[in-house]
mmCIF file of C-alpha atoms and ligand atoms in Angstrom:
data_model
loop_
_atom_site.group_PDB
_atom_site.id
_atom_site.type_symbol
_atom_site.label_atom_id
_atom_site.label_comp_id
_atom_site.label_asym_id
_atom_site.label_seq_id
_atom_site.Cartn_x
_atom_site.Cartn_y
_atom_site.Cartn_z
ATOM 1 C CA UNK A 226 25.896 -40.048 63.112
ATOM 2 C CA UNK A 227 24.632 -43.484 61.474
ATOM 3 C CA UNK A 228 26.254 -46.469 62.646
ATOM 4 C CA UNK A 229 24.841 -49.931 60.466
ATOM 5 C CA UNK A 230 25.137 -53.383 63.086
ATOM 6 C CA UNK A 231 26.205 -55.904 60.785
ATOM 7 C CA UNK A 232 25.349 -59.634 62.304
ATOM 8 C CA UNK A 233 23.734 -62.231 61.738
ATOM 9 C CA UNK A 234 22.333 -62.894 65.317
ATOM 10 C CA UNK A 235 19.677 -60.457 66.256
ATOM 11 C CA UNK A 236 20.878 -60.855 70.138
ATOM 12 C CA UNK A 237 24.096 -59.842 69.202
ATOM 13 C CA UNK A 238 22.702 -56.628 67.596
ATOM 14 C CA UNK A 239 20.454 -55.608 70.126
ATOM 15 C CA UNK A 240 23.553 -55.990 72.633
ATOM 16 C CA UNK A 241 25.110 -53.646 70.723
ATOM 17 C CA UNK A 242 22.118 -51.059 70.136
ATOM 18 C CA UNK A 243 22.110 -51.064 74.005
ATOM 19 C CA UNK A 244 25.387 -50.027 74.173
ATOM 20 C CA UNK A 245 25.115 -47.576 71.826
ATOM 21 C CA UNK A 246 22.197 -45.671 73.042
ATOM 22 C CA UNK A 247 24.066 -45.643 76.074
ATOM 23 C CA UNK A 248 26.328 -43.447 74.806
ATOM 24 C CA UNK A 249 24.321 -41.509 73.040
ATOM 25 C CA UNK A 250 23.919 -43.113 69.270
ATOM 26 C CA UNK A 251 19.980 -43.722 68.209
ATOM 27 C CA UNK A 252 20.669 -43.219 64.624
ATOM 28 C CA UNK A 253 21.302 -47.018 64.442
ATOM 29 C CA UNK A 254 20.373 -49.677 61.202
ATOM 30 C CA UNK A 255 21.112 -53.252 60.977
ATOM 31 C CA UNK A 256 21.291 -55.983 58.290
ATOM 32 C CA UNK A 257 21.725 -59.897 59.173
ATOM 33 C CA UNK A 258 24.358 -60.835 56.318
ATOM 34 C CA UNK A 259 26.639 -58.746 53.881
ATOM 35 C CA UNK A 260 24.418 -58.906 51.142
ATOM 36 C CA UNK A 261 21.982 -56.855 53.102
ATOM 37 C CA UNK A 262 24.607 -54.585 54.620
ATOM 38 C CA UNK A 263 25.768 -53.896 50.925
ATOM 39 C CA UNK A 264 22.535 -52.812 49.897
ATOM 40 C CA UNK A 265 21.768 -50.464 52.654
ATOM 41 C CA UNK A 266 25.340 -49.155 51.838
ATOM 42 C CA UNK A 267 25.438 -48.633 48.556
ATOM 43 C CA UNK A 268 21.825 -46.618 49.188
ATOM 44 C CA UNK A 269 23.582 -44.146 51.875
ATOM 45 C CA UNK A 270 27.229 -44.588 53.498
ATOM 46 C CA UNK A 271 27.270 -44.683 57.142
ATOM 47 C CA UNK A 272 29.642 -43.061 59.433
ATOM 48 C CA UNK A 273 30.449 -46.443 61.194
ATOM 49 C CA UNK A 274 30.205 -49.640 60.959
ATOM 50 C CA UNK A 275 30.317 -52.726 63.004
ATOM 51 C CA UNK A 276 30.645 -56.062 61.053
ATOM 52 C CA UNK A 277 30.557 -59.934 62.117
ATOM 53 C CA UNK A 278 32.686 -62.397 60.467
ATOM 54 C CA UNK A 279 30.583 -65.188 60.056
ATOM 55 C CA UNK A 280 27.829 -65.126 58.662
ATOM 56 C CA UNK A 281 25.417 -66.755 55.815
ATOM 57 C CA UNK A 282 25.059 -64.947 52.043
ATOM 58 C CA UNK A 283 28.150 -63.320 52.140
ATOM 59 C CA UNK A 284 30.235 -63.188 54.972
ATOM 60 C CA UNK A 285 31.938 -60.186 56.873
ATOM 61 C CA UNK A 286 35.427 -60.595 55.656
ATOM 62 C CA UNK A 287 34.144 -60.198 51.991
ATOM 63 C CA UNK A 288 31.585 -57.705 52.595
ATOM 64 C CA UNK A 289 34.892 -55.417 53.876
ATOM 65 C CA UNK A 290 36.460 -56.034 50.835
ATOM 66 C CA UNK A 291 33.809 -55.111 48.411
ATOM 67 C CA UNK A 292 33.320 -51.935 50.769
ATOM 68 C CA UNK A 293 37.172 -51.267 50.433
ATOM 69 C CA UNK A 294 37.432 -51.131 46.514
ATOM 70 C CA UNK A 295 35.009 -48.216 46.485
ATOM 71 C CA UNK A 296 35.247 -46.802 50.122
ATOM 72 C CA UNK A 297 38.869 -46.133 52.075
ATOM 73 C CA UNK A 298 37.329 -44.020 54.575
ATOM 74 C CA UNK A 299 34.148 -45.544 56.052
ATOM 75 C CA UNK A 300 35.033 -46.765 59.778
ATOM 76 C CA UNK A 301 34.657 -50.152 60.079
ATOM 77 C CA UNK A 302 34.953 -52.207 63.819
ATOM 78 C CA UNK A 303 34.938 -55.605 63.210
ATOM 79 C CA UNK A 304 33.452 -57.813 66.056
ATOM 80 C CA UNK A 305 33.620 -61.709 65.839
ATOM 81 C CA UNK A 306 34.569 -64.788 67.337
ATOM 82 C CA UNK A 307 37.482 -65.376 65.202
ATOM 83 C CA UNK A 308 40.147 -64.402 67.251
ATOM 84 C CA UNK A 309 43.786 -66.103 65.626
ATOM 85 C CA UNK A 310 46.182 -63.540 65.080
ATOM 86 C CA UNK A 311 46.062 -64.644 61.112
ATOM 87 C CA UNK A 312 42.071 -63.904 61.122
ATOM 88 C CA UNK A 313 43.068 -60.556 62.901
ATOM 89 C CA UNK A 314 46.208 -60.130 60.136
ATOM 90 C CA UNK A 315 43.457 -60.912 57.190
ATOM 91 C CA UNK A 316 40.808 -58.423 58.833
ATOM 92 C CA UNK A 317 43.350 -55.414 58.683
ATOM 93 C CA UNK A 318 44.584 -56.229 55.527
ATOM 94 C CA UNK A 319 40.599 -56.138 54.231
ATOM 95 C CA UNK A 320 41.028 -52.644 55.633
ATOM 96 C CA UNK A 321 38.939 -52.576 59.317
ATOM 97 C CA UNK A 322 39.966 -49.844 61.582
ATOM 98 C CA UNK A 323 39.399 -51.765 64.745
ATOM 99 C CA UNK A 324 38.641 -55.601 66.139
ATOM 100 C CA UNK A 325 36.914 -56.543 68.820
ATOM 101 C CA UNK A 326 36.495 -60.747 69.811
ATOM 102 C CA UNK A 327 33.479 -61.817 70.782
ATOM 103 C CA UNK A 328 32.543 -62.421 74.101
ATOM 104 C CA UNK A 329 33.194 -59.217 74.567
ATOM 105 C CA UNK A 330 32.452 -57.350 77.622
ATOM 106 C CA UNK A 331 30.232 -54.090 77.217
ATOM 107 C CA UNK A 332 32.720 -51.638 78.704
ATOM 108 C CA UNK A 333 35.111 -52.997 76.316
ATOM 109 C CA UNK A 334 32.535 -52.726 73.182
ATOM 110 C CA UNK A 335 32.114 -49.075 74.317
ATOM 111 C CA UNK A 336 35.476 -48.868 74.333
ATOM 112 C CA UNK A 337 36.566 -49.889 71.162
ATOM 113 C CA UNK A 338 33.946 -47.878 69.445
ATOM 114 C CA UNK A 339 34.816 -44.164 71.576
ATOM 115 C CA UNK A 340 38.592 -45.664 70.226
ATOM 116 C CA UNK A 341 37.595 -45.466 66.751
ATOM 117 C CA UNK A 342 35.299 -42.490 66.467
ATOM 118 C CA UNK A 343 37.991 -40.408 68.493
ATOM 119 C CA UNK A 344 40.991 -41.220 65.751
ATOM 120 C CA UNK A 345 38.230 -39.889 62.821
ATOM 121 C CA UNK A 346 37.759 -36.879 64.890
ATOM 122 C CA UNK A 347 34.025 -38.158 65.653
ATOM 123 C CA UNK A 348 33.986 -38.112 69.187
ATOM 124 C CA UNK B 289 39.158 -87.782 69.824
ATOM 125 C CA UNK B 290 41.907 -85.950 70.365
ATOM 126 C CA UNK B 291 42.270 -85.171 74.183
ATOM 127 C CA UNK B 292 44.503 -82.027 73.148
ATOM 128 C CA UNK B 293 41.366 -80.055 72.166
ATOM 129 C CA UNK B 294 39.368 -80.461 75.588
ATOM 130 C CA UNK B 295 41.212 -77.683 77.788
ATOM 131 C CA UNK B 296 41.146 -74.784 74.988
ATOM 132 C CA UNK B 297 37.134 -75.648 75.112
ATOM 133 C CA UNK B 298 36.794 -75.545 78.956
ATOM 134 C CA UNK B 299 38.276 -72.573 78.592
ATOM 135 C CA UNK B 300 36.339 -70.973 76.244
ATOM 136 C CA UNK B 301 33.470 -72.133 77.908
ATOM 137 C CA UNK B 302 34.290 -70.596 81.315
ATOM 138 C CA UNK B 303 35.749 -67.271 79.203
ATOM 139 C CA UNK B 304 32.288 -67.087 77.529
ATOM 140 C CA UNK B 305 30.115 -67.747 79.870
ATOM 141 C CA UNK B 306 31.882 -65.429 82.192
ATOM 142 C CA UNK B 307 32.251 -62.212 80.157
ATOM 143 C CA UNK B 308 28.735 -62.564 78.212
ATOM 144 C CA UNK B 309 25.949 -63.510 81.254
ATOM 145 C CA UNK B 310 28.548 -62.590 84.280
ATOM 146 C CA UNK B 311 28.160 -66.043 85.410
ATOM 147 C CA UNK B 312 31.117 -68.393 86.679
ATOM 148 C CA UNK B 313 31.239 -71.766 85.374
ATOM 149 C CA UNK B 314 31.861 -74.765 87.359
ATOM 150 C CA UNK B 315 33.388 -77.044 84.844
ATOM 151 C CA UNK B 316 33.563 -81.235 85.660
ATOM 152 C CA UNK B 317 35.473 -83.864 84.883
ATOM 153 C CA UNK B 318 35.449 -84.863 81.406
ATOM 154 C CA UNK B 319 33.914 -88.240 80.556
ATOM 155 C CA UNK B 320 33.456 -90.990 77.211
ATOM 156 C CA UNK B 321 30.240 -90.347 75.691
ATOM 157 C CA UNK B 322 28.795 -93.755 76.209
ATOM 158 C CA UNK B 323 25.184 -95.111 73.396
ATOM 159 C CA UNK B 324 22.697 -93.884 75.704
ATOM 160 C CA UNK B 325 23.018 -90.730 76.483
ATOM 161 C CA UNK B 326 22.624 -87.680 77.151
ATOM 162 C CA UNK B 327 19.446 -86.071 76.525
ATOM 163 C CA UNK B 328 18.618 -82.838 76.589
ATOM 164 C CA UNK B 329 15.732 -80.063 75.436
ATOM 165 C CA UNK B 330 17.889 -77.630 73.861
ATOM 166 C CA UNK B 331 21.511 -78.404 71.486
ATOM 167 C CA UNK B 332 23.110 -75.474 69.834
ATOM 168 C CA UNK B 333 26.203 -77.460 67.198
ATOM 169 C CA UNK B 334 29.249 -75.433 65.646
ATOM 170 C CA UNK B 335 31.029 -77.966 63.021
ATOM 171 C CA UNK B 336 34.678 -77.557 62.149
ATOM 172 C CA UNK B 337 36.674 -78.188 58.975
ATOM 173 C CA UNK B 338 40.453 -77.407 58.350
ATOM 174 C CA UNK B 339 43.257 -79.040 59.728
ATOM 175 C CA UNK B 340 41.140 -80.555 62.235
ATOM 176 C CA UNK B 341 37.224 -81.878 61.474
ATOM 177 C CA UNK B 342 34.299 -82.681 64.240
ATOM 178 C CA UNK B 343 31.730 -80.392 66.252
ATOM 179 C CA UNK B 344 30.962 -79.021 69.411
ATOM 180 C CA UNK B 345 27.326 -79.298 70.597
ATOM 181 C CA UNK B 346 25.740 -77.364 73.799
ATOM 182 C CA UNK B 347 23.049 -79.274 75.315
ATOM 183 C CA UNK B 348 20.684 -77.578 77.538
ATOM 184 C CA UNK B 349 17.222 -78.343 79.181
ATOM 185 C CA UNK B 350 14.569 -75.871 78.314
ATOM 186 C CA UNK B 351 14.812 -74.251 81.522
ATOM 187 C CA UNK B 352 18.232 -73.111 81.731
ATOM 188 C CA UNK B 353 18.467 -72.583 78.235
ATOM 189 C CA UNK B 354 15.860 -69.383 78.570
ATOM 190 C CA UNK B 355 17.552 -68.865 81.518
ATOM 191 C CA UNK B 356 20.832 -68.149 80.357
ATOM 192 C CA UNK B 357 19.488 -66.682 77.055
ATOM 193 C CA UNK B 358 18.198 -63.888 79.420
ATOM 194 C CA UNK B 359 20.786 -63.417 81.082
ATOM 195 C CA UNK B 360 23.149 -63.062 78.050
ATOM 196 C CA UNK B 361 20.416 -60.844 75.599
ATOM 197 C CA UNK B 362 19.159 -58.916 78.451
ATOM 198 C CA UNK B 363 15.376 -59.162 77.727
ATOM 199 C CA UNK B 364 13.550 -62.368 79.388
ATOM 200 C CA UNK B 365 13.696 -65.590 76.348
ATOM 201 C CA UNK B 366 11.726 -67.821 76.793
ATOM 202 C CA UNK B 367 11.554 -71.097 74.456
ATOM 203 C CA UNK B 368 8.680 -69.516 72.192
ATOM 204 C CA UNK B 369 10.671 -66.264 72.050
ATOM 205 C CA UNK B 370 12.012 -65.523 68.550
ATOM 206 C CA UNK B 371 15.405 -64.840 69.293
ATOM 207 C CA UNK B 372 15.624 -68.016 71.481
ATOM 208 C CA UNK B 373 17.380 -70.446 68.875
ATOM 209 C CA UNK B 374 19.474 -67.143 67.969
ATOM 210 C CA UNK B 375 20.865 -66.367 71.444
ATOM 211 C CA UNK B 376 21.620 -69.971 72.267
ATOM 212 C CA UNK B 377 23.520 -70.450 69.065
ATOM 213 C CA UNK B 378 25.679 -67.304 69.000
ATOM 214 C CA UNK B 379 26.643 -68.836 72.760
ATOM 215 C CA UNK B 380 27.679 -72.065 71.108
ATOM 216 C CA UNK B 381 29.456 -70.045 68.001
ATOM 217 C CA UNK B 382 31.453 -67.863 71.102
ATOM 218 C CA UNK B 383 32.516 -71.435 72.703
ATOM 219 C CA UNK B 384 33.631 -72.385 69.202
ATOM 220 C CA UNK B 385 35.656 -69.476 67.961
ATOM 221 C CA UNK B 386 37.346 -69.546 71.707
ATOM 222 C CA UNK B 387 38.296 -72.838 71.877
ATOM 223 C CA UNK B 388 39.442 -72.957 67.954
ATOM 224 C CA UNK B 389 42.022 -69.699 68.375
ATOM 225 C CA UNK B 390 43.955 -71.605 71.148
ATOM 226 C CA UNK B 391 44.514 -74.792 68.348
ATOM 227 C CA UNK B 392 47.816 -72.851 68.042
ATOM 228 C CA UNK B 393 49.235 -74.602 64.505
ATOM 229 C CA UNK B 394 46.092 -75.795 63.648
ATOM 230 C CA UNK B 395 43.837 -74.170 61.398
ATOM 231 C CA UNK B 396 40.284 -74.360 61.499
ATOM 232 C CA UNK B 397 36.963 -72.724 60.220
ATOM 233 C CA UNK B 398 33.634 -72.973 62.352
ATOM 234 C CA UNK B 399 30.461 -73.413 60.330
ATOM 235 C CA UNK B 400 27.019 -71.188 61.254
ATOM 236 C CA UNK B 401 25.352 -72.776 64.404
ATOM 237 C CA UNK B 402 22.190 -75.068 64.193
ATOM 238 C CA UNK B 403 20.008 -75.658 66.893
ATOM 239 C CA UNK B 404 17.962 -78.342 67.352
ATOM 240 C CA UNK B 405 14.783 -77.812 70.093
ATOM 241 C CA UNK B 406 12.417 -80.590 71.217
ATOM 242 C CA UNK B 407 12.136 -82.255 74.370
ATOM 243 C CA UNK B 408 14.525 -85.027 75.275
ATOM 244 C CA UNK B 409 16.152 -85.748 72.112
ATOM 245 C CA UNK B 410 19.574 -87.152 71.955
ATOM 246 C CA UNK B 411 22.207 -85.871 69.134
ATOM 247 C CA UNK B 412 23.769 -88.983 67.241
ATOM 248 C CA UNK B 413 27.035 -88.418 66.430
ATOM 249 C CA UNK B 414 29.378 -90.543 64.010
ATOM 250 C CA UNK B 415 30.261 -93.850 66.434
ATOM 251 C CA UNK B 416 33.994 -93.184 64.064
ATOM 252 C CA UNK B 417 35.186 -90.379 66.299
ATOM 253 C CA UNK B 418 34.945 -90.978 70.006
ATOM 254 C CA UNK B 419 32.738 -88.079 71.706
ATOM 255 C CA UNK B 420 33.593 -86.235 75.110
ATOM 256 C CA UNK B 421 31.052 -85.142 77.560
ATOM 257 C CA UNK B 422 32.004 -81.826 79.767
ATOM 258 C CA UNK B 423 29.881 -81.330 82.079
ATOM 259 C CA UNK B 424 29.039 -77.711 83.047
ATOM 260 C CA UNK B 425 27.394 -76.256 86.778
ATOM 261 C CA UNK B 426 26.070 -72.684 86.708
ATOM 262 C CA UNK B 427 23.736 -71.071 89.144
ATOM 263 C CA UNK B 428 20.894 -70.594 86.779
ATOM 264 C CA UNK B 429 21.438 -74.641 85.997
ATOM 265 C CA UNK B 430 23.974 -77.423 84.419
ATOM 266 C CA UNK B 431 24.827 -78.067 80.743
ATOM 267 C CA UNK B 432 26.680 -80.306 79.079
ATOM 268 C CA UNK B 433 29.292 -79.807 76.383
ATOM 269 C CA UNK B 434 29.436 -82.583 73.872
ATOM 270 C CA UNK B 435 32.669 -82.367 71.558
ATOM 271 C CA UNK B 436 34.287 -85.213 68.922
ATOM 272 C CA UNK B 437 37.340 -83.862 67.409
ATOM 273 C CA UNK B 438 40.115 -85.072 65.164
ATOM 274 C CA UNK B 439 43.069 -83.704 63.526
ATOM 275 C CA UNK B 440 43.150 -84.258 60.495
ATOM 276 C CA UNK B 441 46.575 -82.945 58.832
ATOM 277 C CA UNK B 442 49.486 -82.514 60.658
ATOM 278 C CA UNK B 443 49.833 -79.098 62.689
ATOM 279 C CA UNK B 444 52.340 -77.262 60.950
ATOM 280 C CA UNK B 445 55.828 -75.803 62.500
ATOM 281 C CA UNK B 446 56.376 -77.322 66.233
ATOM 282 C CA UNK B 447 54.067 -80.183 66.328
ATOM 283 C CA UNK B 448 55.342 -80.700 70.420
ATOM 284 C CA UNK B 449 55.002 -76.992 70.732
ATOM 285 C CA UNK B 450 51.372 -77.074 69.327
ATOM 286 C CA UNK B 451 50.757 -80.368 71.297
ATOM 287 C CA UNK B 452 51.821 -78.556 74.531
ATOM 288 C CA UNK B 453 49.977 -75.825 73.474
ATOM 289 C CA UNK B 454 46.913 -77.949 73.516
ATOM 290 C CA UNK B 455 47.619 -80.054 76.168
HETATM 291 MG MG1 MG C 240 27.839 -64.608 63.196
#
């Protein structure tokens, strides 16, 4: 199972390659903006994705968009610090399956993500 | 400055601080920011733009700044580590997005955060909006939160709601 980190702080990343590997996911890439994570996904389609909202290039918001006009499917966890319920409203209209708000705690990140890969049937 | 936007950022402060390095803040009164100071080693600055305008600026000495880097990455940060600017900026951009979804009415966007190292420099700020200094005790070492604020449309809906809101 590939899961692409999508952020553009590297601390933030690692954060959440630790949590990952903690529950079992190695299979792990990263880019530091959208236009990177489009690349890498238009190149091979993960099986999960988690995606900051702000970020420089192109931000997370739009990068869910593009992603959305060719992909319904791909899981997508958004993680950010915009927390307003109209950011949250905007983010599931873009099409994200779940939304965590940063600072997040990391039994709540490994929450969120066992949420989302049991409702695909990943778990 | 609008005094309505200092308790949704000692908030955030204590909320970030808490969940991402385990580490309680003691949070102190709020004062004016007066010419001369302060100065620090270490400033991590969000801006805002929307319905409100200003910044919020985290100002650290080098010494607690790695320290609470390592504590929030993990992996030991010091100053000459790569990811130290990185770690000490997405703290700053948590305190920002915090404090900025409690402006209930207000909406406002948080820019990418820049941070400026070098030993005791001092951040000067437009003299047009009055600056607050919050002044922050942790275990691993104090901080100060610098933040100059203005509204600058009117909150839509309730404005006493959204004032009490902020209040
Ligand atoms: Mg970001």
């Amino acid at each position: 199972m590939k899961i692409m980190l999508v952020d553009d702080s590297r601390t933030i990343r690692n954060i959440q390659k630790n949590v990952l590997k903690q529950i079992g996911h190695t299979d792990l890439i990263e880019a530091e903006d959208g236009v990177v994570a489009l690349g890498l996904f238009q190149k091979e389609v993960p099986d999960l994705m988690l995606v900051d909202w702000n970020m420089p290039n192109m931000d997370g918001i739009t990068l869910i968009r593009k992603i959305r006009e060719t992909n319904k499917t791909v899981p997508i966890i958004m993680c950010t610090t915009e927390a307003e319920k109209s950011r949250i409203l905007e983010a599931i209209k873009a099409g994200v399956n779940n939304y965590i708000v940063k600072p997040f705690s990391v039994e709540s990140l490994q929450e969120k993500i066992e949420q989302t890969m049991a409702k695909i049937g990943a778990a | 400055m609008d005094v309505r936007f200092i308790n949704p950022f000692v908030k955030s402060i204590c909320n970030t601080f808490e969940t991402m390095c385990s580490l309680p803040v003691t949070v102190k009164k709020p004062e004016m920011k007066t010419d001369n100071g302060p100065t620090s080693d270490v400033s991590s600055i969000i801006g805002f733009s929307g319905d409100a305008a200003g910044s919020v600026a985290l100002h650290f000495s080098f010494d607690t700044a790695s320290q609470l880097a390592t504590k929030f990455a993990g992996i030991d940060i010091t100053p000459e580590h790569d990811d130290f600017a990185d770690a000490i900026g997405e703290l700053a951009n948590m305190v920002a997005g915090g404090a900025k979804a409690q402006f209930q009415g207000v909406d406002v966007s948080i820019s990418l955060p820049n941070v400026i190292v070098g030993l005791n420099h001092n951040l000067s700020a437009s003299k047009s909006v009055p600056r607050i200094i919050i002044p922050c005790d942790t275990e691993l070492g104090s901080f100060i939160v610098e933040i100059g604020m203005i509204l600058t449309k009117q909150p839509a809906g309730n404005v006493a709601e959204t004032a009490g809101a902020l209040s």
